[in-house]
Structure formats: structure tokens, C-alpha cells
Coordinates of C-alpha atoms in Angstrom, one line a residue:
M574 CA -15.7 0.6 -19.3
K575 CA -12.6 1.2 -21.5
K576 CA -13.4 4.9 -20.3
W577 CA -11.2 4.0 -16.8
P578 CA -8.0 4.1 -17.5
P579 CA -7.9 7.9 -18.6
A580 CA -10.6 9.0 -15.7
L581 CA -7.7 7.3 -12.8
I582 CA -4.9 8.8 -14.7
A583 CA -6.6 12.0 -14.5
L584 CA -7.2 11.2 -10.4
S585 CA -3.2 10.4 -10.3
L586 CA -2.2 13.4 -11.6
L587 CA -4.8 15.6 -9.4
S588 CA -3.6 13.8 -6.0
L589 CA -0.3 14.0 -6.9
F590 CA -0.4 18.0 -7.4
L591 CA -2.6 18.7 -4.8
G592 CA -0.3 16.4 -2.2
V593 CA 2.7 18.4 -3.4
Y594 CA 0.8 22.1 -3.8
I595 CA -1.4 22.2 -0.6
G596 CA 0.6 22.9 2.7
S597 CA 1.4 24.6 6.1
V598 CA 3.3 27.0 3.7
H599 CA 1.7 28.5 1.1
V600 CA 3.2 27.9 -2.6
S601 CA 1.9 28.9 -6.1
A602 CA 0.9 26.5 -8.6
A603 CA 3.9 28.1 -10.5
D604 CA 6.4 28.0 -7.9
V605 CA 5.3 24.1 -7.9
S606 CA 6.4 24.0 -11.7
S607 CA 9.4 25.3 -11.6
S608 CA 10.9 23.8 -8.2
I609 CA 9.8 20.2 -9.9
V610 CA 11.8 21.1 -13.6
Y611 CA 14.9 22.7 -11.3
G612 CA 15.2 19.2 -9.8
I613 CA 14.7 17.6 -12.7
K614 CA 17.4 19.3 -14.4
S615 CA 19.7 18.8 -11.2
A616 CA 19.3 15.3 -11.1
L617 CA 19.9 15.5 -15.0
S618 CA 22.6 17.8 -15.3
G619 CA 25.0 15.1 -13.3
L620 CA 24.8 12.7 -16.1
F621 CA 24.3 15.7 -19.5
P622 CA 26.8 18.8 -18.0
S623 CA 25.1 20.5 -21.1
I624 CA 22.1 20.7 -19.0
T625 CA 21.9 23.7 -17.0
P626 CA 19.3 23.9 -14.1
G627 CA 19.1 27.5 -13.4
R628 CA 18.5 29.4 -10.6
Q629 CA 17.0 28.1 -7.7
P630 CA 13.1 28.9 -6.9
M631 CA 12.4 30.1 -3.7
Y632 CA 10.3 27.2 -2.7
F633 CA 12.3 24.7 -4.0
I634 CA 13.6 22.8 -0.9
I635 CA 9.8 22.7 0.3
I636 CA 9.0 21.2 -2.9
W637 CA 11.3 18.9 -3.9
E638 CA 13.0 17.7 -1.0
L639 CA 9.9 17.6 2.0
R640 CA 6.8 17.4 -0.2
L641 CA 7.5 15.6 -3.6
P642 CA 8.9 12.6 -1.8
R643 CA 6.3 12.0 0.4
V644 CA 3.9 12.5 -1.3
L645 CA 5.0 10.2 -3.9
L646 CA 6.2 7.5 -1.1
A647 CA 2.2 7.6 -0.4
Y648 CA 1.6 7.1 -4.1
L649 CA 3.9 3.8 -4.0
V650 CA 2.6 2.9 -0.7
G651 CA -1.3 3.2 -2.2
V652 CA 0.0 1.3 -5.0
A653 CA 1.5 -1.9 -3.4
L654 CA -1.4 -2.0 -0.7
A655 CA -4.0 -2.2 -3.5
S656 CA -1.9 -4.3 -5.6
A657 CA -1.9 -7.0 -2.7
G658 CA -4.9 -6.8 -1.7
V659 CA -6.4 -7.7 -5.1
A660 CA -4.0 -10.6 -5.3
S661 CA -5.5 -11.6 -1.6
Q662 CA -8.9 -11.7 -2.6
A663 CA -7.9 -13.7 -5.6
L664 CA -6.3 -16.0 -3.2
F665 CA -8.7 -16.2 -0.9
K666 CA -11.8 -16.2 -3.2
N667 CA -12.6 -13.4 -0.8
P668 CA -13.8 -10.0 -1.8
L669 CA -13.4 -9.0 1.9
A670 CA -9.9 -10.5 2.4
D671 CA -6.6 -8.0 2.9
P672 CA -3.4 -8.7 2.4
Y673 CA -2.8 -7.9 5.9
I674 CA -4.8 -11.1 6.2
I675 CA -1.7 -13.1 6.4
G676 CA 0.1 -11.8 9.8
I677 CA 2.3 -9.5 7.9
S678 CA 0.8 -6.3 9.6
A679 CA 1.3 -8.5 13.2
G680 CA 4.9 -9.4 12.6
A681 CA 5.9 -5.7 11.5
G682 CA 4.4 -4.4 14.5
I683 CA 6.5 -6.8 16.4
G684 CA 9.4 -5.4 14.7
G685 CA 8.2 -2.0 15.1
A686 CA 8.2 -2.0 18.4
L687 CA 11.5 -3.8 19.3
G688 CA 13.1 -1.4 16.5
A689 CA 11.4 1.4 18.7
I690 CA 13.1 0.0 22.2
Y691 CA 16.2 -1.2 21.1
W692 CA 17.1 0.4 17.5
P693 CA 14.9 3.2 16.8
E694 CA 17.4 4.1 14.1
H695 CA 16.8 0.3 12.4
M696 CA 12.7 0.4 13.1
G697 CA 11.9 0.2 9.6
L698 CA 13.9 -2.9 8.9
L699 CA 13.0 -4.5 11.8
A700 CA 9.6 -4.8 10.7
L701 CA 10.1 -5.8 7.2
V702 CA 12.9 -8.8 8.9
F703 CA 9.7 -9.6 11.0
S704 CA 6.9 -9.2 8.4
L705 CA 8.5 -11.5 6.4
I706 CA 9.0 -14.0 9.4
S707 CA 6.1 -13.8 9.8
V708 CA 4.6 -14.9 6.3
F709 CA 7.1 -17.8 6.9
A710 CA 5.8 -18.9 9.7
V711 CA 2.5 -18.6 9.2
Y712 CA 2.7 -20.6 5.3
N713 CA 4.6 -23.5 7.0
V714 CA 2.1 -23.9 9.7
A715 CA -0.7 -24.0 6.8
K716 CA 1.4 -25.9 4.4
V717 CA -0.4 -29.6 4.2
D718 CA 1.9 -31.9 2.4
G719 CA 3.6 -29.4 0.4
K720 CA 0.2 -27.6 -0.4
I721 CA -1.3 -24.6 0.7
P722 CA -5.2 -24.8 1.7
V723 CA -6.4 -21.2 1.5
D724 CA -8.9 -22.3 4.5
T725 CA -6.0 -23.1 6.7
L726 CA -3.9 -20.3 6.0
L727 CA -6.6 -17.8 6.7
L728 CA -6.8 -19.7 9.9
A729 CA -3.3 -19.9 10.6
G730 CA -3.0 -15.9 10.2
I731 CA -5.8 -15.0 12.4
A732 CA -4.1 -17.1 15.1
Y733 CA -0.6 -15.6 14.3
G734 CA -2.7 -12.4 14.2
F735 CA -4.2 -12.5 18.0
L736 CA -0.4 -13.9 19.3
A737 CA 2.1 -10.8 17.6
S738 CA -0.6 -8.5 18.7
A739 CA -0.5 -9.4 22.3
V740 CA 3.1 -9.6 22.1
T741 CA 3.0 -6.1 20.1
W742 CA 1.2 -4.5 23.0
Y743 CA 3.3 -5.9 26.1
L744 CA 6.2 -4.4 24.3
I745 CA 4.2 -1.2 23.7
I746 CA 3.2 -1.3 27.4
S747 CA 7.2 -1.5 28.2
Q748 CA 8.4 1.6 26.7
G749 CA 6.8 3.9 29.0
E750 CA 7.4 7.5 27.8
K751 CA 8.7 5.9 24.2
A752 CA 5.6 4.2 23.3
H753 CA 3.9 7.1 21.6
V754 CA 6.3 6.8 18.7
T755 CA 5.5 3.1 18.5
W756 CA 1.5 4.3 18.4
M757 CA 2.5 7.0 15.7
W758 CA 4.5 4.5 13.4
L759 CA 1.7 1.3 14.0
M760 CA -1.2 4.0 12.9
G761 CA 0.8 4.9 9.7
T762 CA 2.7 7.8 8.7
F763 CA 5.0 9.1 6.0
N764 CA 6.8 12.0 8.2
G765 CA 10.7 12.2 7.6
S766 CA 10.1 10.5 3.9
G767 CA 12.9 11.1 1.7
W768 CA 14.2 10.2 -1.9
G769 CA 15.8 6.8 -0.5
D770 CA 12.7 5.7 0.5
V771 CA 10.8 6.6 -2.7
G772 CA 13.8 4.8 -4.6
E773 CA 13.2 1.4 -2.8
M774 CA 9.5 1.5 -2.7
F775 CA 9.6 2.2 -6.4
V776 CA 11.6 -0.9 -7.2
V777 CA 9.4 -3.3 -5.3
T778 CA 6.1 -2.2 -6.1
L779 CA 7.2 -2.0 -9.6
L780 CA 8.4 -5.5 -9.7
G781 CA 5.0 -7.1 -7.9
L782 CA 2.9 -5.6 -9.7
V783 CA 4.5 -6.3 -13.1
F784 CA 4.0 -9.6 -12.1
L785 CA 0.5 -9.4 -11.1
L786 CA -0.4 -7.7 -14.5
L787 CA 1.3 -10.3 -16.6
K788 CA -0.6 -12.9 -14.6
W789 CA -4.0 -11.7 -14.7
R790 CA -5.5 -15.2 -16.3
E791 CA -3.9 -17.1 -13.6
L792 CA -5.7 -14.4 -11.2
N793 CA -8.5 -15.4 -12.7
L794 CA -8.2 -19.1 -12.8
L795 CA -7.9 -18.9 -8.7
L796 CA -11.0 -17.7 -8.2
L797 CA -12.1 -21.2 -9.5
G798 CA -10.2 -22.5 -7.0
E799 CA -10.1 -26.6 -7.5
E800 CA -11.7 -26.1 -10.9
S801 CA -9.1 -24.2 -11.8
I802 CA -6.8 -27.2 -11.9
A803 CA -8.5 -28.6 -14.9
L804 CA -8.1 -25.9 -16.9
G805 CA -4.3 -26.3 -16.6
L806 CA -3.1 -24.1 -13.8
D807 CA -0.9 -25.3 -11.2
L808 CA -2.5 -24.6 -8.8
H809 CA -0.6 -24.7 -5.6
L810 CA 2.5 -22.9 -7.5
Y811 CA 0.7 -19.7 -8.2
R812 CA -0.5 -19.9 -5.0
K813 CA 2.7 -19.7 -3.6
L814 CA 3.8 -16.8 -6.3
V815 CA 0.7 -14.9 -4.9
I816 CA 2.0 -15.4 -1.5
G817 CA 5.2 -14.5 -2.1
V818 CA 4.0 -11.5 -4.1
I819 CA 2.0 -10.3 -1.7
A820 CA 4.4 -10.6 1.0
L821 CA 6.8 -8.2 -0.7
L822 CA 4.7 -5.6 -1.4
T823 CA 3.0 -5.5 2.0
A824 CA 6.1 -6.2 4.3
F825 CA 8.0 -3.4 2.0
A826 CA 4.9 -0.8 2.4
V827 CA 4.4 -1.2 6.5
A828 CA 7.9 -1.3 7.0
T829 CA 8.3 2.1 5.3
A830 CA 4.9 3.6 6.3
G831 CA 3.4 1.7 9.2
I832 CA 0.4 -0.2 9.2
I833 CA -2.5 1.6 7.0
G834 CA -5.6 0.0 7.0
F835 CA -8.7 -0.4 4.5
I836 CA -6.5 1.0 1.7
G837 CA -5.5 -3.3 0.3
L838 CA -9.7 -3.6 1.0
V839 CA -11.7 -0.5 0.1
S840 CA -9.5 0.0 -3.5
P841 CA -9.7 -3.4 -4.7
H842 CA -13.6 -4.0 -4.0
I843 CA -14.6 -0.6 -5.2
M844 CA -12.6 -1.1 -8.7
R845 CA -14.3 -4.9 -8.3
L846 CA -18.2 -3.2 -8.1
I847 CA -17.3 -0.5 -10.7
L848 CA -15.4 -3.1 -13.1
G849 CA -16.2 -6.7 -12.6
P850 CA -13.6 -9.1 -11.1
N851 CA -11.8 -9.7 -14.4
H852 CA -8.1 -9.1 -13.8
R853 CA -7.2 -7.9 -16.5
D854 CA -9.1 -4.2 -16.0
L855 CA -9.2 -4.8 -12.3
T856 CA -5.5 -5.1 -11.0
P857 CA -4.2 -1.9 -12.8
A858 CA -7.4 0.1 -11.9
T859 CA -6.9 -0.7 -8.5
A860 CA -3.6 0.2 -8.3
L861 CA -4.2 3.6 -9.9
F862 CA -7.1 4.2 -7.0
G863 CA -5.3 3.0 -4.1
G864 CA -2.4 5.2 -5.0
S865 CA -4.7 8.1 -5.5
L866 CA -6.7 7.4 -2.0
L867 CA -3.5 7.4 0.1
V868 CA -2.0 10.3 -1.4
I869 CA -5.4 12.1 -0.6
A870 CA -5.9 10.6 2.9
D871 CA -2.2 11.5 3.4
L872 CA -3.0 14.9 2.8
L873 CA -6.2 15.2 5.2
A874 CA -3.5 13.8 7.3
R875 CA -1.6 16.7 7.6
T876 CA -3.9 19.5 7.0
V877 CA -7.2 18.8 8.4
A878 CA -5.8 19.3 12.2
S879 CA -3.2 21.6 10.8
P880 CA -0.6 22.1 13.0
T881 CA -0.7 18.7 14.6
E882 CA -0.3 15.9 12.0
L883 CA -2.8 13.1 12.3
P884 CA -1.5 9.6 11.6
V885 CA -2.7 8.8 8.0
G886 CA -4.1 5.2 9.3
I887 CA -6.9 6.7 11.3
I888 CA -7.6 9.2 7.8
T889 CA -8.1 5.8 5.9
A890 CA -10.3 4.5 8.8
M891 CA -12.7 7.1 8.5
M892 CA -12.7 7.5 4.7
G893 CA -12.8 3.7 4.3
A894 CA -15.2 2.3 6.8
P895 CA -18.2 4.5 5.7
L896 CA -17.3 4.1 2.4
F897 CA -17.0 0.7 2.6
M898 CA -20.1 -0.1 4.2
Y899 CA -22.5 2.5 1.6
L900 CA -20.6 0.3 -1.2
L901 CA -22.1 -2.9 0.1
I902 CA -25.7 -1.2 0.6
K903 CA -25.6 -0.3 -3.1
H904 CA -24.0 -3.4 -4.4
K905 CA -27.0 -5.3 -2.1
R906 CA -29.9 -3.1 -3.9
G907 CA -28.2 -3.5 -7.2
E908 CA -27.7 -0.4 -7.7
L909 CA -24.0 -0.8 -8.5
M910 CA -22.9 -2.6 -11.5
T911 CA -20.7 -5.9 -10.9

């Protein structure tokens, strides 16, 4: 099982390269490499004047300003959603849980729809704000005497999701001709991604993932529920911390790229079937796999129906749902190692 790190790292590098290499404009592998090297040298030349980037490659704008930030952002969002999915499944002690279950995507839908109507330039920010407000609301509804029963949290999240979805639908219907903007965002898109988006997503993803990597033992104990208290875990404290990390990762991912389904559900479940439930291996493996999976999905979204670009959420659903059902059948028959 220790063969998984190089295999998943290789998959990540391959998906990133293909994401930058393949597009509507054909660019050679040499042009991709030279453009990335030139971009790195240009960035470093501001700090170290002795570094000279040289002559700008022909396809530099396409590679460095359009494809590379989009691919890196897709990878980071995939890592964030997959990591939040691992944490959600540990929190709810259920391999079918996903990070949207506590109302994050539902709240983001309201914020995104409001942004599309009134403040299009702040659509992502409003989605982020409403995502966090939603988590806060669900958390307080579920809280009992300062504690958070996961069953109550689950039910509160589902109820809030229905309410928020109804509000979102109303807002979409009221938009008239502008509704397609909200529809595209709701189904997920990386169109128009820039380096600023990459930087913000990198910081948030790094903070959330580092916490989960450092607390893999606590995630293992969360699977035991109330029994973990006897083993010295402050169960209610760690539930709050894990909810906070899930909210942070998922809210920023949704605000950045819209509501992209199945990454947070399928990625941890596939890795759990292969590696087992120990979060020491499960968390980093899921993060790497989720990032690669979303880059591949985004690549298909912008090439499979070219020149039309599909919402990436359609691709993840088409990839994730059949694969998920297939793996469940294999697991049921005992054909996969658990």
C-alpha cells in the first residue's frame, strides 16, 4: 500500500500537464515548457535582478495567463473538496457523506443568485458570505447544550438545504434573461480564472489540508463516536474544529468555482476502498486524487464539446455517478480491498 504516494503524485503531474497542453489552440510540449520557464523567470526577476527571462515564447499568453492558472485552480479546488469530503465522512461516520451536506452549497446558491442579479462583480464574494452564514445557521440549529449531535446536524443541514434551494430557484426564475449566468455558475466553471484566484485558493487549501494531515489520529477517533471520549478525545471540540475546516475549504471552493458535485464524495470513498480507513494515508491520497480528478473533468468540460464549454459539474456527475455505483458493486462482492 505504500506504493500509493508516487502513483498519485505521477497522476497529479500528468493531469496538470495534460490540462495545460491540451486546448483549442495546439501548443507543443516544448512551447508549454518554455512558457512556464519564462513565466517563472519573469516572476523571479522582480526579486532577483540578476535573473533574466530572455525572449518571450510565442504561446506565452495562452499558457501562462489562460491555461496554467485555470488548471492550477481546478487542482486546488479538487484538493479542497476531496479533503473536506474526508473530514465530512469522518464527522458523520458515513462514507456516503459529502462536504455539501451541512448547507454550504445551498447557501452559496442564494449568494450567487443574488450576486448575479444585483452585484455581478461580487458574485463569488456573496457566495462565500452566504456559505459561511449557512454553516453558522445550521450549526446553531443543531447545537444542543453546547454540543453537536451529528444526527441533528445532518437533519438540520438537509432541512436548510431544501429551504435555501427554494429561495435560489425563486431568484433564478426572477432573473429572466440573466438566469444563464447563475445556471453556469451553479453547475461549476473555471472560465476566467486568474492568478489572484489561485493565490487565495492555495492559502485556504493549504491551511485546511495541513490541519487534517496533522490531526489524522483525531479523525480516526471521530469514527468511533462517543466511544472516542474514553480514549481521551475531546469529541465535541474536534467536531467543532472539523466543521470549521469543512466550512472553510468548501465555502472557498464553491465561491471560486461554483457547485461541483461528486469530487468530495467519490474521491475519499475510492481511496478508502483501496487504502482502508486510516486517515494517515487516506487524507493525503484523497487530496491528490481529488485534485487530479477535477483537472481531468475540467479538461473534458472544455474539449469534449469544443468550441462550446460545458459546466464542469456536468462532467463530474457523469464521471462520478457511474464510477461510484461500479465501485459499490465491486465492494459489495468483495472484489476490492477495504
